[in-house]
PDB file of C-alpha atoms and ligand atoms in Angstrom:
ATOM      1  CA  MET A   1       0.000   0.000   0.000  1.00 64.00           C
ATOM      2  CA  MET A   2       2.755   2.435   1.055  1.00 70.00           C
ATOM      3  CA  LEU A   3       4.799   1.508  -2.009  1.00 71.00           C
ATOM      4  CA  TRP A   4       1.845   2.296  -4.267  1.00 72.00           C
ATOM      5  CA  VAL A   5       1.564   5.799  -2.789  1.00 71.00           C
ATOM      6  CA  ILE A   6       5.287   6.413  -3.240  1.00 67.00           C
ATOM      7  CA  ASN A   7       5.067   5.272  -6.867  1.00 76.00           C
ATOM      8  CA  LEU A   8       2.167   7.616  -7.459  1.00 69.00           C
ATOM      9  CA  LEU A   9       4.047  10.522  -5.875  1.00 70.00           C
ATOM     10  CA  GLY A  10       7.068   9.729  -8.032  1.00 73.00           C
ATOM     11  CA  LEU A  11       4.915   9.735 -11.113  1.00 71.00           C
ATOM     12  CA  LEU A  12       3.353  13.055 -10.142  1.00 72.00           C
ATOM     13  CA  LEU A  13       6.788  14.568  -9.569  1.00 70.00           C
ATOM     14  CA  LEU A  14       7.964  13.309 -12.949  1.00 66.00           C
ATOM     15  CA  GLY A  15       4.907  14.820 -14.582  1.00 65.00           C
ATOM     16  CA  LEU A  16       5.611  18.123 -12.861  1.00 64.00           C
ATOM     17  CA  ILE A  17       9.215  18.107 -14.056  1.00 57.00           C
ATOM     18  CA  ILE A  18       8.178  17.348 -17.641  1.00 56.00           C
ATOM     19  CA  TRP A  19       5.555  20.081 -17.508  1.00 67.00           C
ATOM     20  CA  TRP A  20       8.105  22.521 -16.092  1.00 67.00           C
ATOM     21  CA  PHE A  21      10.704  21.940 -18.792  1.00 62.00           C
ATOM     22  CA  TRP A  22       8.595  21.285 -21.847  1.00 64.00           C
ATOM     23  CA  GLY A  23       5.393  23.074 -20.946  1.00 61.00           C
ATOM     24  CA  VAL A  24       7.029  26.491 -20.948  1.00 55.00           C
ATOM     25  CA  ARG A  25       6.053  28.212 -24.176  1.00 54.00           C
ATOM     26  CA  PRO A  26       8.451  30.399 -26.121  1.00 51.00           C
ATOM     27  CA  GLN A  27       8.117  34.043 -25.294  1.00 54.00           C
ATOM     28  CA  VAL A  28       5.872  35.923 -27.660  1.00 55.00           C
ATOM     29  CA  LYS A  29       6.748  39.526 -28.193  1.00 54.00           C
ATOM     30  CA  ALA A  30       3.575  41.348 -29.041  1.00 54.00           C
ATOM     31  CA  MET A  31       3.647  44.995 -29.977  1.00 50.00           C
ATOM     32  CA  PRO A  32       1.365  47.416 -31.728  1.00 51.00           C
ATOM     33  CA  ALA A  33       1.947  47.188 -35.471  1.00 48.00           C
ATOM     34  CA  THR A  34       2.699  50.895 -35.680  1.00 57.00           C
ATOM     35  CA  GLN A  35       5.802  50.392 -33.583  1.00 74.00           C
ATOM     36  CA  PRO A  36       8.752  48.816 -35.392  1.00 86.00           C
ATOM     37  CA  ILE A  37       9.911  45.540 -33.900  1.00 94.00           C
ATOM     38  CA  GLU A  38      13.634  45.268 -33.282  1.00 96.00           C
ATOM     39  CA  VAL A  39      15.275  41.978 -34.228  1.00 98.00           C
ATOM     40  CA  LEU A  40      18.906  41.425 -33.327  1.00 98.00           C
ATOM     41  CA  VAL A  41      20.921  39.209 -35.689  1.00 98.00           C
ATOM     42  CA  ALA A  42      23.900  37.823 -33.791  1.00 97.00           C
ATOM     43  CA  ASP A  43      25.599  34.575 -32.789  1.00 96.00           C
ATOM     44  CA  GLY A  44      23.454  32.390 -35.024  1.00 96.00           C
ATOM     45  CA  VAL A  45      20.095  33.480 -33.649  1.00 97.00           C
ATOM     46  CA  TYR A  46      17.462  36.094 -34.207  1.00 98.00           C
ATOM     47  CA  VAL A  47      16.460  37.798 -30.975  1.00 98.00           C
ATOM     48  CA  PRO A  48      13.555  37.555 -30.567  1.00 98.00           C
ATOM     49  CA  ALA A  49      13.168  34.474 -32.766  1.00 97.00           C
ATOM     50  CA  PHE A  50       9.455  34.244 -32.087  1.00 97.00           C
ATOM     51  CA  ILE A  51       7.399  37.331 -32.770  1.00 96.00           C
ATOM     52  CA  GLY A  52       3.686  37.742 -32.322  1.00 95.00           C
ATOM     53  CA  VAL A  53       1.877  40.248 -34.518  1.00 93.00           C
ATOM     54  CA  PRO A  54      -1.784  41.053 -35.095  1.00 92.00           C
ATOM     55  CA  ALA A  55      -3.426  39.940 -38.330  1.00 94.00           C
ATOM     56  CA  GLY A  56      -4.437  42.376 -41.032  1.00 92.00           C
ATOM     57  CA  GLN A  57      -1.944  45.099 -40.169  1.00 90.00           C
ATOM     58  CA  GLY A  58       1.338  45.979 -41.834  1.00 90.00           C
ATOM     59  CA  VAL A  59       4.363  45.169 -39.720  1.00 91.00           C
ATOM     60  CA  THR A  60       7.773  46.785 -39.774  1.00 94.00           C
ATOM     61  CA  LEU A  61      10.738  44.825 -38.527  1.00 97.00           C
ATOM     62  CA  HIS A  62      14.064  46.494 -37.822  1.00 97.00           C
ATOM     63  CA  PHE A  63      16.867  44.017 -38.246  1.00 98.00           C
ATOM     64  CA  LEU A  64      20.090  44.935 -36.486  1.00 98.00           C
ATOM     65  CA  ARG A  65      22.838  42.714 -37.880  1.00 98.00           C
ATOM     66  CA  LYS A  66      25.844  42.253 -35.617  1.00 97.00           C
ATOM     67  CA  ASP A  67      27.114  39.065 -37.250  1.00 97.00           C
ATOM     68  CA  PRO A  68      29.779  39.791 -39.920  1.00 97.00           C
ATOM     69  CA  SER A  69      29.572  36.304 -41.441  1.00 95.00           C
ATOM     70  CA  PRO A  70      28.000  36.163 -44.934  1.00 95.00           C
ATOM     71  CA  CYS A  71      25.525  33.724 -43.465  1.00 92.00           C
ATOM     72  CA  ALA A  72      23.664  36.565 -41.807  1.00 96.00           C
ATOM     73  CA  GLU A  73      23.542  38.944 -44.758  1.00 96.00           C
ATOM     74  CA  LYS A  74      20.067  38.055 -45.949  1.00 97.00           C
ATOM     75  CA  VAL A  75      16.770  37.558 -44.275  1.00 98.00           C
ATOM     76  CA  ILE A  76      14.180  35.614 -46.243  1.00 98.00           C
ATOM     77  CA  PHE A  77      10.482  35.295 -45.604  1.00 97.00           C
ATOM     78  CA  ALA A  78      10.022  32.314 -47.907  1.00 95.00           C
ATOM     79  CA  GLY A  79       6.277  32.025 -47.418  1.00 94.00           C
ATOM     80  CA  LEU A  80       5.772  35.676 -48.293  1.00 95.00           C
ATOM     81  CA  GLY A  81       8.238  35.973 -51.167  1.00 96.00           C
ATOM     82  CA  ILE A  82      10.035  38.749 -49.287  1.00 97.00           C
ATOM     83  CA  SER A  83      13.763  39.040 -48.685  1.00 97.00           C
ATOM     84  CA  ALA A  84      16.161  41.785 -47.655  1.00 98.00           C
ATOM     85  CA  ASP A  85      19.897  42.378 -47.503  1.00 98.00           C
ATOM     86  CA  LEU A  86      21.033  43.253 -44.027  1.00 98.00           C
ATOM     87  CA  ALA A  87      23.777  45.834 -43.672  1.00 96.00           C
ATOM     88  CA  LEU A  88      26.348  45.068 -41.017  1.00 97.00           C
ATOM     89  CA  ASN A  89      26.081  47.009 -37.757  1.00 97.00           C
ATOM     90  CA  SER A  90      23.084  48.982 -38.833  1.00 95.00           C
ATOM     91  CA  HIS A  91      19.342  48.742 -38.986  1.00 95.00           C
ATOM     92  CA  THR A  92      17.544  47.404 -42.012  1.00 97.00           C
ATOM     93  CA  GLU A  93      13.857  48.046 -42.216  1.00 96.00           C
ATOM     94  CA  VAL A  94      11.703  45.234 -43.557  1.00 96.00           C
ATOM     95  CA  THR A  95       8.079  46.106 -44.063  1.00 95.00           C
ATOM     96  CA  LEU A  96       5.595  43.279 -44.345  1.00 95.00           C
ATOM     97  CA  PRO A  97       2.124  43.646 -45.821  1.00 95.00           C
ATOM     98  CA  PRO A  98      -0.964  42.955 -43.708  1.00 95.00           C
ATOM     99  CA  LEU A  99      -0.799  39.247 -42.978  1.00 95.00           C
ATOM    100  CA  ALA A 100      -3.381  36.527 -42.615  1.00 95.00           C
ATOM    101  CA  VAL A 101      -3.508  34.462 -39.434  1.00 96.00           C
ATOM    102  CA  GLY A 102      -0.787  31.827 -39.440  1.00 96.00           C
ATOM    103  CA  GLU A 103       2.875  31.229 -38.864  1.00 97.00           C
ATOM    104  CA  TYR A 104       5.567  32.531 -41.175  1.00 97.00           C
ATOM    105  CA  GLU A 105       9.166  31.469 -40.973  1.00 97.00           C
ATOM    106  CA  PHE A 106      12.066  33.779 -41.674  1.00 98.00           C
ATOM    107  CA  THR A 107      15.603  32.529 -42.174  1.00 98.00           C
ATOM    108  CA  CYS A 108      19.004  33.402 -43.575  1.00 97.00           C
ATOM    109  CA  GLN A 109      19.737  31.932 -47.003  1.00 92.00           C
ATOM    110  CA  MET A 110      21.288  28.799 -45.500  1.00 92.00           C
ATOM    111  CA  GLN A 111      18.548  28.492 -42.909  1.00 94.00           C
ATOM    112  CA  MET A 112      20.908  28.590 -39.961  1.00 95.00           C
ATOM    113  CA  TYR A 113      19.234  31.665 -38.612  1.00 97.00           C
ATOM    114  CA  ARG A 114      15.607  30.844 -37.994  1.00 97.00           C
ATOM    115  CA  GLY A 115      12.735  32.855 -36.693  1.00 98.00           C
ATOM    116  CA  ARG A 116       8.976  32.704 -36.749  1.00 97.00           C
ATOM    117  CA  LEU A 117       6.234  35.247 -37.000  1.00 96.00           C
ATOM    118  CA  LYS A 118       3.033  34.217 -35.347  1.00 96.00           C
ATOM    119  CA  VAL A 119       0.117  36.167 -36.725  1.00 95.00           C
ATOM    120  CA  THR A 120      -3.004  36.033 -34.615  1.00 95.00           C
ATOM    121  CA  GLN A 121      -6.365  37.678 -34.650  1.00 91.00           C
ATOM    122  CA  GLU A 122      -6.636  40.877 -32.598  1.00 71.00           C
ATOM    123  CA  MET A 123      -4.453  40.734 -29.495  1.00 54.00           C
TER     124      MET A 123
HETATM  125 CU1   CU B   1      23.038  31.221 -42.896  1.00 59.92          CU
END
């Protein structure tokens, strides 16, 4: 009987640990569409790499490229047919048209840098 309770507690604890580590959702950065969203390009990652934006509004992203490697010189929104050359150590403005609800990936040309735009209805 006692052993059964201990097993159950162990299982609960395991569930809690799994929930703690895998249940945490990536941080969504939501901002009004009128305000440009800053995206840092450095050390192989976009920061933030996960950006929430409202549907049906144009979005302006400001990419600040700190990575001198040629890998980081382009950002490509494959699903939208939009790409831009990023100048080193300065801001590059990328304006996206009003988007439909969904997720849109953006990457460098070799897809080492990866980010996602999550477009949701009215936030
Ligand atoms: Cu690359």
